Tab-separated table of C-alpha atoms and ligand atoms in Angstrom:
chain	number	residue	atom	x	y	z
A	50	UNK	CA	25.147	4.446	-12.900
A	51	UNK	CA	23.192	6.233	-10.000
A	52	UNK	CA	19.636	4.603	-9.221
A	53	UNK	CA	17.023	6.800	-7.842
A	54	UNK	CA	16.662	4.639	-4.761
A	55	UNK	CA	20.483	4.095	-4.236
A	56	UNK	CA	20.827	4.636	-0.010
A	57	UNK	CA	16.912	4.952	0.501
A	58	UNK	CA	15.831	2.881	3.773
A	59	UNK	CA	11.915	1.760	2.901
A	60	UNK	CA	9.407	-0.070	4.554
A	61	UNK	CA	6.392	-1.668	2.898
A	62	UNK	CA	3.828	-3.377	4.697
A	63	UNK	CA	2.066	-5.957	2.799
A	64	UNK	CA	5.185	-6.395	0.637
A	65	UNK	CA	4.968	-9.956	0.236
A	66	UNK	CA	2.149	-10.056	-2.468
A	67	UNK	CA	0.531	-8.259	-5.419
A	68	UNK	CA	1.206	-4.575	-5.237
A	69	UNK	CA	3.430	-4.496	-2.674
A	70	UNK	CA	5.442	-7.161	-3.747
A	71	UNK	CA	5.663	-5.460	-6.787
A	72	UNK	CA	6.641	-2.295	-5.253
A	73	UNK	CA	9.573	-4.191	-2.942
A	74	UNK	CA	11.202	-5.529	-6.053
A	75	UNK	CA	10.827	-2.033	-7.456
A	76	UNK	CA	12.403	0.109	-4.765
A	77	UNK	CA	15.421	-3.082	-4.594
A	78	UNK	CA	16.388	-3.093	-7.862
A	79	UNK	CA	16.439	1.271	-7.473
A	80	UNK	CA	19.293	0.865	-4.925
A	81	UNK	CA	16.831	0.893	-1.647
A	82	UNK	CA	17.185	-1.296	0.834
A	83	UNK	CA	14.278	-2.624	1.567
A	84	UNK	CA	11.952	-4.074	4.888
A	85	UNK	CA	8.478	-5.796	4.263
A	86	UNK	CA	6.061	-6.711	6.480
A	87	UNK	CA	3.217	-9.195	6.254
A	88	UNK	CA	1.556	-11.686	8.456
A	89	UNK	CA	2.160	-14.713	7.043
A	90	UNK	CA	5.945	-16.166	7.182
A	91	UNK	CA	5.827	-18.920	4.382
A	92	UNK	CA	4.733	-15.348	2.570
A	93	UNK	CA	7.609	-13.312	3.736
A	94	UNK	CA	9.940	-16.122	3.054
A	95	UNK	CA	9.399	-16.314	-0.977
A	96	UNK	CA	9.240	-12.810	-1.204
A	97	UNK	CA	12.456	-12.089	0.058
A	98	UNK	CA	14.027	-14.978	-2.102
A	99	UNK	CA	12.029	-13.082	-5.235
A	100	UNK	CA	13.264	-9.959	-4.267
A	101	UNK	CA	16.787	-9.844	-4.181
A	102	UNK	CA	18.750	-7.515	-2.978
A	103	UNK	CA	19.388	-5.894	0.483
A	104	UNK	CA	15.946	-7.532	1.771
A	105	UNK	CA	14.732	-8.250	5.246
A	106	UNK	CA	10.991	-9.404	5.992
A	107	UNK	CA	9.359	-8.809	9.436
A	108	UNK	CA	6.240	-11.034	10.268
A	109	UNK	CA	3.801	-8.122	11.639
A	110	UNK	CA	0.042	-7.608	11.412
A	111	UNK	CA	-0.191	-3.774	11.223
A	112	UNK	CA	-4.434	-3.855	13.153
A	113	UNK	CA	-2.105	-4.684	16.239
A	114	UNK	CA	0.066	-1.706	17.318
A	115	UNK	CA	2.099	-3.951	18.806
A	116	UNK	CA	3.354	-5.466	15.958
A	117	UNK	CA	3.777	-2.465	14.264
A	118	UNK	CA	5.975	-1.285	17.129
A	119	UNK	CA	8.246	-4.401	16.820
A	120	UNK	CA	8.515	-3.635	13.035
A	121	UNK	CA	10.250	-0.200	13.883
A	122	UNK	CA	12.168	-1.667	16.175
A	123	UNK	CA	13.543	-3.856	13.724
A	124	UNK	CA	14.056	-1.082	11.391
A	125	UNK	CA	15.683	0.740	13.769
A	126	UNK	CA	18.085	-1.556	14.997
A	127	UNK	CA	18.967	-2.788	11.126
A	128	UNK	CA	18.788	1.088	9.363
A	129	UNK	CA	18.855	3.444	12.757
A	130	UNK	CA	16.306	5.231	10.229
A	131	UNK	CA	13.505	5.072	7.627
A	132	UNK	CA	13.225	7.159	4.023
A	133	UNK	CA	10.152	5.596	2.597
A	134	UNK	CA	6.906	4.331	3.754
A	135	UNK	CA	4.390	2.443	1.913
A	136	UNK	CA	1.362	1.751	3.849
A	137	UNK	CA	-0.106	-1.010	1.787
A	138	UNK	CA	-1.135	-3.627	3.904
A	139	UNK	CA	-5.184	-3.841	3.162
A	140	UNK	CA	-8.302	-6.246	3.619
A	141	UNK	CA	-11.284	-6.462	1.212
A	142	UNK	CA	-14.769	-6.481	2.951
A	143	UNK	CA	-17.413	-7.488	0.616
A	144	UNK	CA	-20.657	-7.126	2.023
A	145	UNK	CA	-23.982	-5.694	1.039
A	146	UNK	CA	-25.730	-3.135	3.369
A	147	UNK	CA	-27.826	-5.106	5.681
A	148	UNK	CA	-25.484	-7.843	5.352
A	149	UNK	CA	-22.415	-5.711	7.201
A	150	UNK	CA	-20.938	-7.796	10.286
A	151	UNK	CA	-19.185	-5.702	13.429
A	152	UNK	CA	-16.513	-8.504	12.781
A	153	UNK	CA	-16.349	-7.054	8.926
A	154	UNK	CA	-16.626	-3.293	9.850
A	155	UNK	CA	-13.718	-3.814	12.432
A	156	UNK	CA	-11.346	-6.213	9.875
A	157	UNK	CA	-11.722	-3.476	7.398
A	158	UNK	CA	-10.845	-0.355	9.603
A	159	UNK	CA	-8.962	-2.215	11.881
A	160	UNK	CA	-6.357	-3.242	8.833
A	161	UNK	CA	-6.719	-0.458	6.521
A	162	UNK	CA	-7.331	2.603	8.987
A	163	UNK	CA	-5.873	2.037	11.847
A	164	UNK	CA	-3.238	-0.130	10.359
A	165	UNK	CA	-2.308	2.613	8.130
A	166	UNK	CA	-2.486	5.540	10.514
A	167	UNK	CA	-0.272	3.245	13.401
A	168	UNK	CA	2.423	2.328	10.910
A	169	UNK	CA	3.012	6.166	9.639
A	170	UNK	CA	2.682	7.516	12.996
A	171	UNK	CA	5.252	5.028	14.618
A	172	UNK	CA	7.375	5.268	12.017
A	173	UNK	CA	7.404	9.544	12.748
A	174	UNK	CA	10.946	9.201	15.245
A	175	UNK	CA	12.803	7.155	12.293
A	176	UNK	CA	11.920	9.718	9.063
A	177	UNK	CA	14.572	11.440	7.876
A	178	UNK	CA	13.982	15.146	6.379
A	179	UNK	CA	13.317	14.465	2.735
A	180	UNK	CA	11.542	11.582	3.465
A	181	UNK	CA	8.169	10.082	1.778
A	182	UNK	CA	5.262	8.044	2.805
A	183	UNK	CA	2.607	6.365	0.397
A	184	UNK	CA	-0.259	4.735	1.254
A	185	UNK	CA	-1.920	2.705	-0.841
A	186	UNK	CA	-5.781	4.223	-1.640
A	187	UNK	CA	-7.768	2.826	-4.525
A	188	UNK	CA	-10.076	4.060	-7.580
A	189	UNK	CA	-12.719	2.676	-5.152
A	190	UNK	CA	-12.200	5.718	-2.495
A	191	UNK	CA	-14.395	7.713	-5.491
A	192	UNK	CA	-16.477	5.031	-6.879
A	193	UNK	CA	-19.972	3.119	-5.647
A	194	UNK	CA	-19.649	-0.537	-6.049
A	195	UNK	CA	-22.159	-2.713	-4.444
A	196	UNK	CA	-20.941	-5.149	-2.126
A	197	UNK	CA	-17.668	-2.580	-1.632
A	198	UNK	CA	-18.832	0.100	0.964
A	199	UNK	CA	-17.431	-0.657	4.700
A	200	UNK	CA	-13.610	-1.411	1.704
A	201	UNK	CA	-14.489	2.398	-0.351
A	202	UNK	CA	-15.002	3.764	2.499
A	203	UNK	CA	-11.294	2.848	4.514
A	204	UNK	CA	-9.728	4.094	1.370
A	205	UNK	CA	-11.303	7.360	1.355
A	206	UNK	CA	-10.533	7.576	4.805
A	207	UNK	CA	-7.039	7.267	3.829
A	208	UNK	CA	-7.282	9.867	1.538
A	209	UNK	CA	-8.832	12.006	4.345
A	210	UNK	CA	-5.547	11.267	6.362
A	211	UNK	CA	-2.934	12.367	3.620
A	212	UNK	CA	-4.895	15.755	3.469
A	213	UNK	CA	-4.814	16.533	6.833
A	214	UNK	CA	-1.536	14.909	7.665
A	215	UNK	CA	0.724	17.320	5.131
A	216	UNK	CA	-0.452	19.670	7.380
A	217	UNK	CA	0.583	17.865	10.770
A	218	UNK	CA	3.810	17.439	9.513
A	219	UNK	CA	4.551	21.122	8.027
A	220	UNK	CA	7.998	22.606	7.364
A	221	UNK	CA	9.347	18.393	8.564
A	222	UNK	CA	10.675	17.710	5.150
A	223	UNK	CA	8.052	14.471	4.795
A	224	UNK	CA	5.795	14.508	2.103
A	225	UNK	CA	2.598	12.193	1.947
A	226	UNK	CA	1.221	10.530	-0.835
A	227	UNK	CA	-1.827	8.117	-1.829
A	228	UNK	CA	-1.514	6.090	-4.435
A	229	UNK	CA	-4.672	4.997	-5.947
A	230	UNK	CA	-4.741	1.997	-8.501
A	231	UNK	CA	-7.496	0.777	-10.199
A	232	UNK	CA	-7.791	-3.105	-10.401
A	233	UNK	CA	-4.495	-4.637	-10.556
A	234	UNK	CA	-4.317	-8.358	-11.337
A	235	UNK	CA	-3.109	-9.582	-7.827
A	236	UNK	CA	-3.613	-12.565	-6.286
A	237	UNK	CA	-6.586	-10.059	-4.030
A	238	UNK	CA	-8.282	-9.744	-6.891
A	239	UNK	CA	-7.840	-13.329	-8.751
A	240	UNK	CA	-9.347	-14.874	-5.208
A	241	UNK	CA	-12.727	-12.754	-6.110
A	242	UNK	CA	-12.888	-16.254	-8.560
A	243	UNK	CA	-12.264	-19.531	-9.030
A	244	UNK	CA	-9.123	-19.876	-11.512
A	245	UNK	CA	-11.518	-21.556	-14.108
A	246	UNK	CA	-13.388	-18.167	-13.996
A	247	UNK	CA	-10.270	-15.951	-13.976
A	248	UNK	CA	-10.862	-14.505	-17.020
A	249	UNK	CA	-14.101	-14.471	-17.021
A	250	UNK	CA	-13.509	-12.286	-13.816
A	251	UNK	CA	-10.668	-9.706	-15.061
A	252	UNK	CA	-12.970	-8.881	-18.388
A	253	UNK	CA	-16.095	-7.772	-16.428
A	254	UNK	CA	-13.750	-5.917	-14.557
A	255	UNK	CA	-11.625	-4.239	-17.255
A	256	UNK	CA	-15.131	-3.245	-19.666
A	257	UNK	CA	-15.160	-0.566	-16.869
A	258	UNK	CA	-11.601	1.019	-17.708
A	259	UNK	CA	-11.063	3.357	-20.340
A	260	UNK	CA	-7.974	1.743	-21.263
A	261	UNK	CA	-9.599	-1.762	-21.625
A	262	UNK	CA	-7.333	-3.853	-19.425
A	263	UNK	CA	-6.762	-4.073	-15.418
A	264	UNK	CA	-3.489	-3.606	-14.318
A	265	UNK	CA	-0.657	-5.230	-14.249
A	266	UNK	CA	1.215	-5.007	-10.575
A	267	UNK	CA	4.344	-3.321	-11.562
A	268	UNK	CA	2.803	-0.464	-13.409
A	269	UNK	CA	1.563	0.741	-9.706
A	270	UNK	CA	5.232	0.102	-8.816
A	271	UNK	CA	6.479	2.209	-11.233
A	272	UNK	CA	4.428	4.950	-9.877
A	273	UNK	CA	5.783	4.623	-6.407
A	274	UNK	CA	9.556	4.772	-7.287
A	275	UNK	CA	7.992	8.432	-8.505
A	276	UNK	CA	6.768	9.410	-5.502
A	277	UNK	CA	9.323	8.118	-3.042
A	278	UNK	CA	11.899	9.358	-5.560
A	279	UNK	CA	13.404	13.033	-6.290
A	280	UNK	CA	11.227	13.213	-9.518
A	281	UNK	CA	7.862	13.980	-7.198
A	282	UNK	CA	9.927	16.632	-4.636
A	283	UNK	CA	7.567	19.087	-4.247
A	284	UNK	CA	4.356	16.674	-5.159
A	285	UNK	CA	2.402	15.917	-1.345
A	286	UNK	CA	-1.161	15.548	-0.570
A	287	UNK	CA	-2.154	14.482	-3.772
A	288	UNK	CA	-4.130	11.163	-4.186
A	289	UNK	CA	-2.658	9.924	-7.788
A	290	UNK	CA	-4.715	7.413	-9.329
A	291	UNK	CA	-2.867	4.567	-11.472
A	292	UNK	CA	-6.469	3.118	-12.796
A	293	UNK	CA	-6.298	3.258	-16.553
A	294	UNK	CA	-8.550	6.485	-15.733
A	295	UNK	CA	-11.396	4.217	-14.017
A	296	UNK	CA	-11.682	7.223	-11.287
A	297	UNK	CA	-11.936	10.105	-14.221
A	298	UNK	CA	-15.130	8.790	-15.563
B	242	NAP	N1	-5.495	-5.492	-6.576
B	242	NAP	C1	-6.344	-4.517	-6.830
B	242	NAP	O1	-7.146	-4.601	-7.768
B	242	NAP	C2	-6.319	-3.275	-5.976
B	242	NAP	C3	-7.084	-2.180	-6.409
B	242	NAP	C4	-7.060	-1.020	-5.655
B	242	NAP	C5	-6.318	-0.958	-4.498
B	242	NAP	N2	-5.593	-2.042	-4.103
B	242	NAP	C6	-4.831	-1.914	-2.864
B	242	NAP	O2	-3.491	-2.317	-3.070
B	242	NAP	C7	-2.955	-2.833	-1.846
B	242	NAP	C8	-2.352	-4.191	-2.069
B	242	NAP	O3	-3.364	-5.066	-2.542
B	242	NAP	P1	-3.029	-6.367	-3.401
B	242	NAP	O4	-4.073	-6.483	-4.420
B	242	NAP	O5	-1.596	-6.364	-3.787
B	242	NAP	O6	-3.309	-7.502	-2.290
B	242	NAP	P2	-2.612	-8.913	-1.992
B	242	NAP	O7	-1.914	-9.457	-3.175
B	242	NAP	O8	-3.646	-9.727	-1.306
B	242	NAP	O9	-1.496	-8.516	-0.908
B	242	NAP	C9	-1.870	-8.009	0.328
B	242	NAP	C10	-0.636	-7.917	1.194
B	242	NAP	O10	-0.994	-7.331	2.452
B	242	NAP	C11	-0.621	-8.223	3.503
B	242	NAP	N3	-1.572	-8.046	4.601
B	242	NAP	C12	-2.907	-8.237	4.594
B	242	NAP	N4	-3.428	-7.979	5.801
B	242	NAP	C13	-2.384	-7.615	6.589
B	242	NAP	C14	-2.269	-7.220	7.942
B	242	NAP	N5	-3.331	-7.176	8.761
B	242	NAP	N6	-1.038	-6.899	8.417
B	242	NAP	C15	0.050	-6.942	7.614
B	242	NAP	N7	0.000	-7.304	6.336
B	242	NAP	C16	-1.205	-7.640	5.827
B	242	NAP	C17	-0.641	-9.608	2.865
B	242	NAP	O11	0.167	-10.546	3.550
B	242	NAP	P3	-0.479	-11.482	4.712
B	242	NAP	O12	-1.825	-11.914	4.234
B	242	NAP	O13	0.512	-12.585	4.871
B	242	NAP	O14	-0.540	-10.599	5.915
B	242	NAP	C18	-0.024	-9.282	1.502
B	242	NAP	O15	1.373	-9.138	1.613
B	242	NAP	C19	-4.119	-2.812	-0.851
B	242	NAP	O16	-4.058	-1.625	-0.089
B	242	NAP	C20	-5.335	-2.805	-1.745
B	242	NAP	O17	-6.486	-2.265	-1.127
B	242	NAP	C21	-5.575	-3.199	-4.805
């Protein structure tokens, strides 16, 4: 039987854990074949083992254009091209105002801004018409949360991007996404506590969300195999939040 993925090339930065992870074994077991990126090797290593399928991991840390560069290379020398994007790769900055370092400010828009905006924009020469490009936003673009505003504000900078991007890349056959979940048991958000408190931690942070539970990884996954799939041709721009309707309220 067809797969909705069958003869998609994809990239995912940050595929190696949580989320993207997710998403890699997602888009594999689709039909896509699929490149992450990540900085750490031991990382890269298990996830391809975990994922399966036509896999290949590229050690790259997107805040250096550089790297980025070298991933494309790869991808074009494995794929000659590139159907799907995620742009997942992120770093948390938790810091109150007045506490905000120019070493936190820069981590935080230097992986999730610039990261994001280098590895879409390098990856322009290798998209094929049709093609589709997520980034990864979060129910925290729309949200306060103390601690949380250098990290809220990268992701609604990346929201900012999709909008004006659909129109940079008019009549090109590329639609842009964000995909926005809400908290997502990952191993990001299980370091927020020690493991003796890791329940503790994921009910304070689920009395929040309507549906009374954080998320489980592969229910964001789901969401991107809809829009890097068919089923979402003629959805772009939008910022869909998979949050258990944390955003709505
Ligand atoms: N989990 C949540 O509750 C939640 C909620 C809303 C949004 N999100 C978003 O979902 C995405 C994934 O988060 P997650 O929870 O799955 O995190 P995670 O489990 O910590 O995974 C993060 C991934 O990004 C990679 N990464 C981090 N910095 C990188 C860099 N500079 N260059 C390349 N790769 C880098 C990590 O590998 P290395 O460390 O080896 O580089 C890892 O593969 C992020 O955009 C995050 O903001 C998560």
């Amino acid at each position: 039987m067809a797969k909705v993925l069958d003869g998609k090339v994809a990239v995912i930065t940050g595929g190696s854990s949580g989320i993207g992870l997710a998403i890699a074994k997602r888009f594999a077991s689709e039909g896509a074949s699929v490149v992450i990126a990540g900085r750490r090797k031991s990382e890269l290593d298990a996830a391809v083992a975990s994922i399966g399928g036509d896999v290949d991991a590229v050690q790259a840390d997107v805040s250096k254009l550089a790297d980025v560069q070298a991933l494309y290379d790869f991808v074009r020398n494995r794929h000659g091209r590139v159907d799907i994007v995620v742009a997942n790769a992120a770093s948390g900055v938790f810091a109150p105002l007045g506490e905000i370092t120019e070493e936190q400010f820069d981590q935080g828009f230097g992986v999730n801004v610039k990261g994001t905006i280098f590895t879409v924009q390098t990856a322009l020469p290798l998209l094929s018409q049709g093609s589709a490009v997520i980034l990864t936003g979060s129910s925290i673009s729309v949200k306060g949360v103390a601690s949380l505003s250098v990290h809220s504000a990268t992701k609604a900078a990346i929201r900012c991007l999709a909008r004006s991007w659909i129109l940079d890349l008019k009549g090109k056959g590329v639609r842009v996404n964000v995909l926005s979940p809400g908290p997502t048991r990952t191993p990001a958000l299980l370091s927020l506590a020690p493991p003796e408190h890791e329940q503790a931690l994921l009910d304070s942070v689920a009395v929040n969300v309507p549906l009374g539970r954080v998320g489980e990884p592969d229910e964001i996954a789901k969401a991107a195999v809809f829009l890097a799939s068919d089923a979402s041709s003629f959805v772009n721009g939008v910022e869909l939040f998979v949050d258990g309707g944390l955003a709505q309220i």
